[in-house]
mmCIF file of C-alpha atoms in Angstrom:
data_model
loop_
_atom_site.group_PDB
_atom_site.id
_atom_site.type_symbol
_atom_site.label_atom_id
_atom_site.label_comp_id
_atom_site.label_asym_id
_atom_site.label_seq_id
_atom_site.Cartn_x
_atom_site.Cartn_y
_atom_site.Cartn_z
ATOM 1 C CA MET A 1 2.164 34.521 -80.357
ATOM 2 C CA GLY A 2 0.533 31.952 -82.642
ATOM 3 C CA LYS A 3 -1.805 32.940 -85.453
ATOM 4 C CA LEU A 4 -5.356 31.607 -85.397
ATOM 5 C CA VAL A 5 -7.699 31.410 -88.398
ATOM 6 C CA ILE A 6 -11.385 31.125 -87.472
ATOM 7 C CA VAL A 7 -13.831 30.068 -90.176
ATOM 8 C CA GLY A 8 -17.564 30.214 -89.552
ATOM 9 C CA THR A 9 -20.686 32.297 -89.415
ATOM 10 C CA VAL A 10 -21.158 35.848 -88.230
ATOM 11 C CA ALA A 11 -24.914 35.974 -87.947
ATOM 12 C CA PHE A 12 -28.152 37.274 -86.552
ATOM 13 C CA ASP A 13 -29.763 35.128 -83.849
ATOM 14 C CA GLU A 14 -33.228 35.511 -82.392
ATOM 15 C CA ILE A 15 -33.674 33.456 -79.244
ATOM 16 C CA GLU A 16 -36.509 32.458 -76.960
ATOM 17 C CA SER A 17 -35.929 30.560 -73.732
ATOM 18 C CA PRO A 18 -37.863 30.043 -70.485
ATOM 19 C CA PHE A 19 -36.095 33.201 -69.241
ATOM 20 C CA GLY A 20 -37.192 35.572 -71.987
ATOM 21 C CA LYS A 21 -36.718 36.380 -75.636
ATOM 22 C CA THR A 22 -34.580 38.623 -77.815
ATOM 23 C CA ASP A 23 -34.946 40.502 -81.057
ATOM 24 C CA LYS A 24 -32.231 39.977 -83.681
ATOM 25 C CA ILE A 25 -28.871 39.992 -81.895
ATOM 26 C CA LEU A 26 -25.284 39.195 -82.824
ATOM 27 C CA GLY A 27 -24.536 35.480 -83.121
ATOM 28 C CA GLY A 28 -22.762 32.959 -85.297
ATOM 29 C CA ALA A 29 -20.118 30.321 -84.635
ATOM 30 C CA ALA A 30 -17.160 32.488 -85.683
ATOM 31 C CA THR A 31 -18.354 35.316 -83.446
ATOM 32 C CA PHE A 32 -18.436 33.145 -80.322
ATOM 33 C CA ILE A 33 -15.155 31.424 -81.228
ATOM 34 C CA GLY A 34 -13.451 34.772 -81.807
ATOM 35 C CA LEU A 35 -14.691 36.385 -78.597
ATOM 36 C CA ALA A 36 -13.545 33.384 -76.544
ATOM 37 C CA ALA A 37 -10.139 33.177 -78.246
ATOM 38 C CA SER A 38 -9.606 36.902 -77.664
ATOM 39 C CA GLN A 39 -9.223 36.149 -73.950
ATOM 40 C CA PHE A 40 -5.744 34.853 -74.792
ATOM 41 C CA ASN A 41 -4.646 37.866 -76.883
ATOM 42 C CA VAL A 42 -3.945 35.682 -79.913
ATOM 43 C CA ASP A 43 -3.388 37.068 -83.400
ATOM 44 C CA SER A 44 -6.695 35.916 -84.911
ATOM 45 C CA THR A 45 -8.756 36.532 -88.027
ATOM 46 C CA ILE A 46 -12.348 35.627 -88.849
ATOM 47 C CA VAL A 47 -13.170 34.325 -92.322
ATOM 48 C CA SER A 48 -16.896 34.725 -92.950
ATOM 49 C CA ILE A 49 -19.561 36.434 -95.064
ATOM 50 C CA VAL A 50 -22.303 38.904 -94.080
ATOM 51 C CA GLY A 51 -24.724 41.299 -95.723
ATOM 52 C CA ASP A 52 -24.517 45.072 -95.405
ATOM 53 C CA ASP A 53 -27.457 44.815 -92.988
ATOM 54 C CA LEU A 54 -25.028 43.788 -90.223
ATOM 55 C CA PRO A 55 -24.553 46.832 -87.973
ATOM 56 C CA GLN A 56 -21.076 48.354 -88.032
ATOM 57 C CA ALA A 57 -21.161 48.225 -84.216
ATOM 58 C CA TYR A 58 -20.947 44.422 -84.385
ATOM 59 C CA LEU A 59 -17.842 44.564 -86.570
ATOM 60 C CA ASP A 60 -16.371 47.254 -84.313
ATOM 61 C CA LEU A 61 -16.862 44.920 -81.336
ATOM 62 C CA LEU A 62 -14.749 42.246 -83.022
ATOM 63 C CA ILE A 63 -12.069 44.807 -83.903
ATOM 64 C CA SER A 64 -12.038 46.057 -80.293
ATOM 65 C CA LYS A 65 -11.180 42.507 -79.188
ATOM 66 C CA GLY A 66 -8.113 42.478 -81.433
ATOM 67 C CA ILE A 67 -9.741 40.280 -84.100
ATOM 68 C CA ASP A 68 -8.749 40.900 -87.707
ATOM 69 C CA ILE A 69 -11.913 41.186 -89.849
ATOM 70 C CA SER A 70 -10.307 41.558 -93.274
ATOM 71 C CA GLY A 71 -11.513 38.019 -94.051
ATOM 72 C CA ILE A 72 -15.174 38.938 -93.507
ATOM 73 C CA GLU A 73 -16.779 39.564 -96.907
ATOM 74 C CA ILE A 74 -19.541 42.193 -96.813
ATOM 75 C CA VAL A 75 -22.041 41.749 -99.657
ATOM 76 C CA LYS A 76 -23.682 44.994 -100.714
ATOM 77 C CA GLY A 77 -27.426 44.585 -100.752
ATOM 78 C CA GLY A 78 -27.046 41.138 -99.189
ATOM 79 C CA LYS A 79 -28.660 39.803 -96.040
ATOM 80 C CA THR A 80 -26.773 38.197 -93.163
ATOM 81 C CA PHE A 81 -27.379 34.585 -92.111
ATOM 82 C CA TYR A 82 -30.307 34.461 -89.664
ATOM 83 C CA TRP A 83 -31.371 31.798 -87.180
ATOM 84 C CA LYS A 84 -34.341 31.816 -84.818
ATOM 85 C CA GLY A 85 -34.813 29.185 -82.144
ATOM 86 C CA LYS A 86 -36.798 28.349 -79.034
ATOM 87 C CA TYR A 87 -35.361 26.407 -76.099
ATOM 88 C CA HIS A 88 -37.447 24.011 -74.028
ATOM 89 C CA ASN A 89 -37.584 24.179 -70.235
ATOM 90 C CA ASP A 90 -34.601 21.862 -69.753
ATOM 91 C CA LEU A 91 -32.488 24.083 -72.094
ATOM 92 C CA ASN A 92 -30.954 20.914 -73.574
ATOM 93 C CA SER A 93 -33.436 20.697 -76.433
ATOM 94 C CA ARG A 94 -34.593 23.390 -78.819
ATOM 95 C CA ASP A 95 -36.719 23.947 -81.889
ATOM 96 C CA THR A 96 -35.341 25.781 -84.897
ATOM 97 C CA LEU A 97 -38.109 28.133 -86.014
ATOM 98 C CA VAL A 98 -36.374 29.967 -88.870
ATOM 99 C CA THR A 99 -33.125 29.449 -90.797
ATOM 100 C CA GLU A 100 -32.252 31.885 -93.585
ATOM 101 C CA LEU A 101 -28.896 31.167 -95.238
ATOM 102 C CA ASN A 102 -28.921 34.436 -97.227
ATOM 103 C CA THR A 103 -25.317 35.375 -98.158
ATOM 104 C CA LEU A 104 -24.007 32.162 -96.568
ATOM 105 C CA ALA A 105 -25.514 30.183 -99.454
ATOM 106 C CA ASP A 106 -22.762 31.521 -101.754
ATOM 107 C CA PHE A 107 -19.883 31.591 -99.266
ATOM 108 C CA ASN A 108 -16.474 31.057 -100.814
ATOM 109 C CA PRO A 109 -14.018 31.684 -97.964
ATOM 110 C CA VAL A 110 -10.871 33.675 -98.682
ATOM 111 C CA VAL A 111 -8.119 33.476 -96.067
ATOM 112 C CA PRO A 112 -6.217 36.793 -95.777
ATOM 113 C CA GLU A 113 -2.685 36.529 -97.214
ATOM 114 C CA ASN A 114 -0.981 37.284 -93.892
ATOM 115 C CA TYR A 115 -2.854 34.425 -92.174
ATOM 116 C CA LYS A 116 -2.177 31.683 -94.734
ATOM 117 C CA ASP A 117 0.764 30.563 -92.579
ATOM 118 C CA ALA A 118 -1.316 30.350 -89.380
ATOM 119 C CA ASP A 119 -0.340 27.847 -86.678
ATOM 120 C CA VAL A 120 -3.910 26.931 -85.741
ATOM 121 C CA VAL A 121 -7.037 26.738 -87.924
ATOM 122 C CA MET A 122 -10.475 26.456 -86.342
ATOM 123 C CA LEU A 123 -13.056 25.248 -88.863
ATOM 124 C CA GLY A 124 -16.468 26.181 -87.516
ATOM 125 C CA ASN A 125 -19.607 24.225 -88.419
ATOM 126 C CA LEU A 126 -20.069 24.725 -92.189
ATOM 127 C CA HIS A 127 -20.360 22.580 -95.319
ATOM 128 C CA PRO A 128 -17.349 20.226 -95.363
ATOM 129 C CA MET A 129 -16.247 21.468 -98.802
ATOM 130 C CA VAL A 130 -16.121 25.039 -97.490
ATOM 131 C CA GLN A 131 -13.944 23.760 -94.641
ATOM 132 C CA MET A 132 -11.750 21.856 -97.123
ATOM 133 C CA SER A 133 -11.245 24.938 -99.289
ATOM 134 C CA VAL A 134 -9.748 26.759 -96.296
ATOM 135 C CA ILE A 135 -7.286 23.924 -95.629
ATOM 136 C CA ASN A 136 -6.250 24.067 -99.280
ATOM 137 C CA GLN A 137 -5.543 27.811 -99.052
ATOM 138 C CA MET A 138 -2.947 27.462 -96.306
ATOM 139 C CA THR A 139 0.606 27.927 -97.612
ATOM 140 C CA LYS A 140 2.021 25.517 -95.026
ATOM 141 C CA ARG A 141 0.492 22.728 -92.974
ATOM 142 C CA PRO A 142 -0.845 24.317 -89.765
ATOM 143 C CA LYS A 143 0.392 22.791 -86.521
ATOM 144 C CA LEU A 144 -3.222 22.111 -85.606
ATOM 145 C CA ILE A 145 -6.461 21.940 -87.593
ATOM 146 C CA VAL A 146 -9.610 21.689 -85.482
ATOM 147 C CA LEU A 147 -12.978 20.861 -87.034
ATOM 148 C CA ASP A 148 -16.474 21.279 -85.665
ATOM 149 C CA THR A 149 -19.373 19.632 -87.461
ATOM 150 C CA MET A 150 -22.905 18.390 -86.821
ATOM 151 C CA ASN A 151 -25.414 15.688 -87.683
ATOM 152 C CA PHE A 152 -26.846 17.759 -90.580
ATOM 153 C CA TRP A 153 -23.627 17.228 -92.566
ATOM 154 C CA MET A 154 -23.554 13.547 -91.603
ATOM 155 C CA ASP A 155 -27.047 13.242 -93.094
ATOM 156 C CA ASN A 156 -26.479 15.356 -96.208
ATOM 157 C CA ALA A 157 -22.753 15.441 -97.066
ATOM 158 C CA LEU A 158 -21.201 12.397 -95.427
ATOM 159 C CA GLU A 159 -18.661 11.621 -98.175
ATOM 160 C CA ASP A 160 -17.425 15.217 -98.198
ATOM 161 C CA LEU A 161 -17.267 15.209 -94.396
ATOM 162 C CA LEU A 162 -15.234 11.989 -94.288
ATOM 163 C CA GLU A 163 -12.814 13.498 -96.822
ATOM 164 C CA VAL A 164 -12.165 16.633 -94.771
ATOM 165 C CA ILE A 165 -11.876 14.555 -91.575
ATOM 166 C CA LYS A 166 -8.836 12.836 -93.142
ATOM 167 C CA HIS A 167 -6.969 16.172 -93.110
ATOM 168 C CA ILE A 168 -7.613 17.404 -89.556
ATOM 169 C CA ASP A 169 -6.002 16.898 -86.143
ATOM 170 C CA VAL A 170 -8.927 17.459 -83.750
ATOM 171 C CA ILE A 171 -12.668 16.976 -84.192
ATOM 172 C CA THR A 172 -15.203 18.439 -81.751
ATOM 173 C CA ILE A 173 -18.684 16.913 -81.805
ATOM 174 C CA ASN A 174 -21.352 16.047 -79.268
ATOM 175 C CA ASP A 175 -22.112 12.560 -78.000
ATOM 176 C CA GLU A 176 -25.115 12.023 -80.288
ATOM 177 C CA GLU A 177 -23.043 13.012 -83.343
ATOM 178 C CA ALA A 178 -20.141 10.763 -82.316
ATOM 179 C CA ARG A 179 -22.538 7.825 -82.166
ATOM 180 C CA GLN A 180 -24.105 8.695 -85.525
ATOM 181 C CA LEU A 181 -20.736 9.108 -87.258
ATOM 182 C CA THR A 182 -19.452 5.739 -86.075
ATOM 183 C CA GLY A 183 -22.517 3.608 -85.411
ATOM 184 C CA GLU A 184 -21.073 2.870 -81.966
ATOM 185 C CA TYR A 185 -22.945 3.494 -78.724
ATOM 186 C CA SER A 186 -19.893 3.465 -76.432
ATOM 187 C CA LEU A 187 -18.167 6.838 -76.649
ATOM 188 C CA VAL A 188 -14.806 5.174 -75.950
ATOM 189 C CA THR A 189 -15.290 2.863 -78.923
ATOM 190 C CA ALA A 190 -16.673 5.709 -81.040
ATOM 191 C CA ALA A 191 -13.663 7.931 -80.292
ATOM 192 C CA ALA A 192 -11.260 5.126 -81.201
ATOM 193 C CA LYS A 193 -13.084 4.605 -84.493
ATOM 194 C CA ILE A 194 -12.991 8.336 -85.312
ATOM 195 C CA GLN A 195 -9.219 8.374 -84.723
ATOM 196 C CA THR A 196 -8.850 5.786 -87.509
ATOM 197 C CA MET A 197 -10.570 8.278 -89.860
ATOM 198 C CA GLY A 198 -7.800 10.880 -89.452
ATOM 199 C CA PRO A 199 -7.967 13.015 -86.296
ATOM 200 C CA LYS A 200 -5.377 12.281 -83.613
ATOM 201 C CA TYR A 201 -7.615 13.869 -80.986
ATOM 202 C CA VAL A 202 -11.361 13.627 -80.431
ATOM 203 C CA VAL A 203 -13.320 16.010 -78.220
ATOM 204 C CA ILE A 204 -16.830 14.865 -77.386
ATOM 205 C CA LYS A 205 -18.978 17.613 -75.892
ATOM 206 C CA LYS A 206 -21.670 16.589 -73.435
ATOM 207 C CA GLY A 207 -23.259 19.973 -72.742
ATOM 208 C CA GLU A 208 -24.035 20.477 -69.072
ATOM 209 C CA HIS A 209 -22.170 17.223 -68.359
ATOM 210 C CA GLY A 210 -18.776 18.448 -69.554
ATOM 211 C CA ALA A 211 -16.433 17.236 -72.283
ATOM 212 C CA LEU A 212 -14.235 14.218 -73.021
ATOM 213 C CA LEU A 213 -10.827 14.343 -74.733
ATOM 214 C CA PHE A 214 -9.475 11.176 -76.394
ATOM 215 C CA HIS A 215 -5.986 10.504 -77.793
ATOM 216 C CA ASP A 216 -4.756 6.967 -78.469
ATOM 217 C CA GLU A 217 -5.517 5.084 -75.243
ATOM 218 C CA HIS A 218 -5.670 8.254 -73.148
ATOM 219 C CA ILE A 219 -8.926 9.798 -71.914
ATOM 220 C CA PHE A 220 -9.429 13.079 -70.063
ATOM 221 C CA PHE A 221 -12.721 14.389 -68.695
ATOM 222 C CA ALA A 222 -13.551 18.005 -67.892
ATOM 223 C CA PRO A 223 -16.790 18.689 -66.017
ATOM 224 C CA ALA A 224 -19.099 21.577 -66.733
ATOM 225 C CA LEU A 225 -19.229 23.968 -63.811
ATOM 226 C CA PRO A 226 -22.617 23.754 -62.032
ATOM 227 C CA LEU A 227 -24.239 27.176 -62.482
ATOM 228 C CA LYS A 228 -27.018 28.936 -60.591
ATOM 229 C CA GLU A 229 -28.434 30.459 -63.771
ATOM 230 C CA VAL A 230 -28.372 29.412 -67.399
ATOM 231 C CA PHE A 231 -30.136 31.835 -69.733
ATOM 232 C CA ASP A 232 -29.087 30.805 -73.218
ATOM 233 C CA PRO A 233 -26.974 27.817 -74.354
ATOM 234 C CA THR A 234 -26.608 29.240 -77.888
ATOM 235 C CA GLY A 235 -22.937 29.466 -78.771
ATOM 236 C CA ALA A 236 -21.697 27.511 -75.753
ATOM 237 C CA GLY A 237 -20.070 24.847 -77.940
ATOM 238 C CA ASP A 238 -18.461 27.500 -80.125
ATOM 239 C CA THR A 239 -17.246 29.388 -77.054
ATOM 240 C CA PHE A 240 -15.701 26.118 -75.858
ATOM 241 C CA ALA A 241 -13.970 25.725 -79.246
ATOM 242 C CA GLY A 242 -12.703 29.314 -79.084
ATOM 243 C CA GLY A 243 -11.253 28.826 -75.616
ATOM 244 C CA PHE A 244 -9.725 25.500 -76.654
ATOM 245 C CA THR A 245 -8.048 26.788 -79.833
ATOM 246 C CA GLY A 246 -7.213 30.216 -78.413
ATOM 247 C CA TYR A 247 -5.330 28.676 -75.518
ATOM 248 C CA LEU A 248 -3.436 26.267 -77.790
ATOM 249 C CA ALA A 249 -2.486 29.048 -80.204
ATOM 250 C CA ALA A 250 -1.327 31.269 -77.335
ATOM 251 C CA THR A 251 0.763 28.566 -75.633
ATOM 252 C CA ASP A 252 2.147 27.063 -78.879
ATOM 253 C CA ASN A 253 1.999 23.604 -77.329
ATOM 254 C CA ILE A 254 -0.208 20.894 -78.838
ATOM 255 C CA SER A 255 0.759 18.015 -76.547
ATOM 256 C CA PHE A 256 -1.988 15.903 -74.956
ATOM 257 C CA GLU A 257 -1.076 17.310 -71.540
ATOM 258 C CA ASN A 258 -1.583 20.876 -72.761
ATOM 259 C CA MET A 259 -4.800 19.922 -74.514
ATOM 260 C CA LYS A 260 -6.144 18.945 -71.113
ATOM 261 C CA ASN A 261 -5.570 22.551 -70.041
ATOM 262 C CA ALA A 262 -7.192 23.776 -73.267
ATOM 263 C CA VAL A 263 -10.319 21.705 -72.573
ATOM 264 C CA ILE A 264 -10.569 23.234 -69.097
ATOM 265 C CA HIS A 265 -10.143 26.759 -70.480
ATOM 266 C CA GLY A 266 -12.794 26.061 -73.113
ATOM 267 C CA SER A 267 -15.238 24.694 -70.541
ATOM 268 C CA ASN A 268 -14.520 27.635 -68.266
ATOM 269 C CA LEU A 269 -15.338 30.232 -70.918
ATOM 270 C CA ALA A 270 -18.444 28.328 -72.040
ATOM 271 C CA SER A 271 -19.752 28.582 -68.485
ATOM 272 C CA PHE A 272 -19.806 32.372 -68.855
ATOM 273 C CA SER A 273 -21.369 32.365 -72.308
ATOM 274 C CA VAL A 274 -24.618 30.743 -71.119
ATOM 275 C CA GLU A 275 -25.240 33.300 -68.363
ATOM 276 C CA LYS A 276 -26.701 35.955 -70.693
ATOM 277 C CA PHE A 277 -28.424 36.020 -74.068
ATOM 278 C CA GLY A 278 -26.200 35.884 -77.133
ATOM 279 C CA THR A 279 -22.723 37.371 -76.851
ATOM 280 C CA GLU A 280 -23.577 39.798 -74.042
ATOM 281 C CA ARG A 281 -21.615 38.015 -71.316
ATOM 282 C CA MET A 282 -18.551 37.435 -73.492
ATOM 283 C CA GLU A 283 -18.389 41.045 -74.670
ATOM 284 C CA ASN A 284 -17.395 42.428 -71.292
ATOM 285 C CA LEU A 285 -15.777 39.428 -69.651
ATOM 286 C CA GLU A 286 -12.820 40.446 -67.478
ATOM 287 C CA ARG A 287 -9.679 38.370 -67.016
ATOM 288 C CA ASP A 288 -9.964 38.328 -63.228
ATOM 289 C CA GLU A 289 -13.451 36.772 -63.530
ATOM 290 C CA VAL A 290 -12.020 34.099 -65.803
ATOM 291 C CA ASN A 291 -9.178 33.322 -63.401
ATOM 292 C CA LYS A 292 -11.486 33.196 -60.389
ATOM 293 C CA ARG A 293 -13.691 30.635 -62.106
ATOM 294 C CA LEU A 294 -10.655 28.590 -63.147
ATOM 295 C CA HIS A 295 -9.910 28.214 -59.445
ATOM 296 C CA GLN A 296 -13.491 26.994 -58.969
ATOM 297 C CA PHE A 297 -12.898 24.387 -61.679
ATOM 298 C CA LYS A 298 -9.758 23.270 -59.910
ATOM 299 C CA ALA A 299 -11.572 22.963 -56.572
ATOM 300 C CA LEU A 300 -14.385 21.054 -58.267
ATOM 301 C CA THR A 301 -12.104 18.343 -59.627
ATOM 302 C CA GLN A 302 -9.141 18.122 -57.257
ATOM 303 C CA PHE A 303 -9.041 15.720 -54.329
ATOM 304 C CA ASP A 304 -6.618 13.658 -52.279
ATOM 305 C CA ILE A 305 -7.295 9.965 -51.957
ATOM 306 C CA GLU A 306 -5.483 7.419 -49.821
ATOM 307 C CA LEU A 307 -4.923 4.163 -51.635
ATOM 308 C CA LYS A 308 -4.200 1.009 -49.622
#
């Protein structure tokens, strides 16, 4: 079984969508990544920082999923990162109402000793220098380093971001971010340009329209499963990343062919995440549900065609 290091936020989210609203609930990139990766029974740890206002029940949930939490720093008297947002009717756009960095403002990640030789590192969306410090702590070069980032860092820390991009194997960004990073409108051209920056593989997430995987001249597309109900897209991209990296760590195979499977597994798990608010759907997700939906994915994309 491969080891997986997950770096990112464990946070409070408060969400409003056309389907209702929540009080403060469990959120954060590392939380969603960890819950998704736990579907593959990988040996994973979360590296994060929280205040002592985070309920013990939230930490117990992570432990119950087999996630090592020794890398989560708990600051006495500190407050946990908090985000509040409101989704528009199409659920593709949202307004950020409140962002409180709190303890995250002084986050210096410390990778647990027994995970410094991990096979896979998943760098959740954080300041590029925080991501770089994790890479520097690894005692050997991981087989795979995956980075998630966003337009905020392209606007405010581009030089640092370009430096960390040199040291990674896979980048996961959305289509708008791929265009901003490269100045190219065509996603094919943008992906090729990003590969010259360092990553061998580029995953471009397109939300409800699926995800694209690029490697050299090869392109693979995974659709998003059409769903009857979508309650809350928060964490869907992180759930995708958790399924993607969890599957690769579990199978110990980082070939392009296996990455295709990883993209499908990531998309599959993300389709569950959006069905309830926050982490609720992922907390009790059963393996037979996951497998049943994988068959739906297969039926959605498989066809026989007669070529003349």
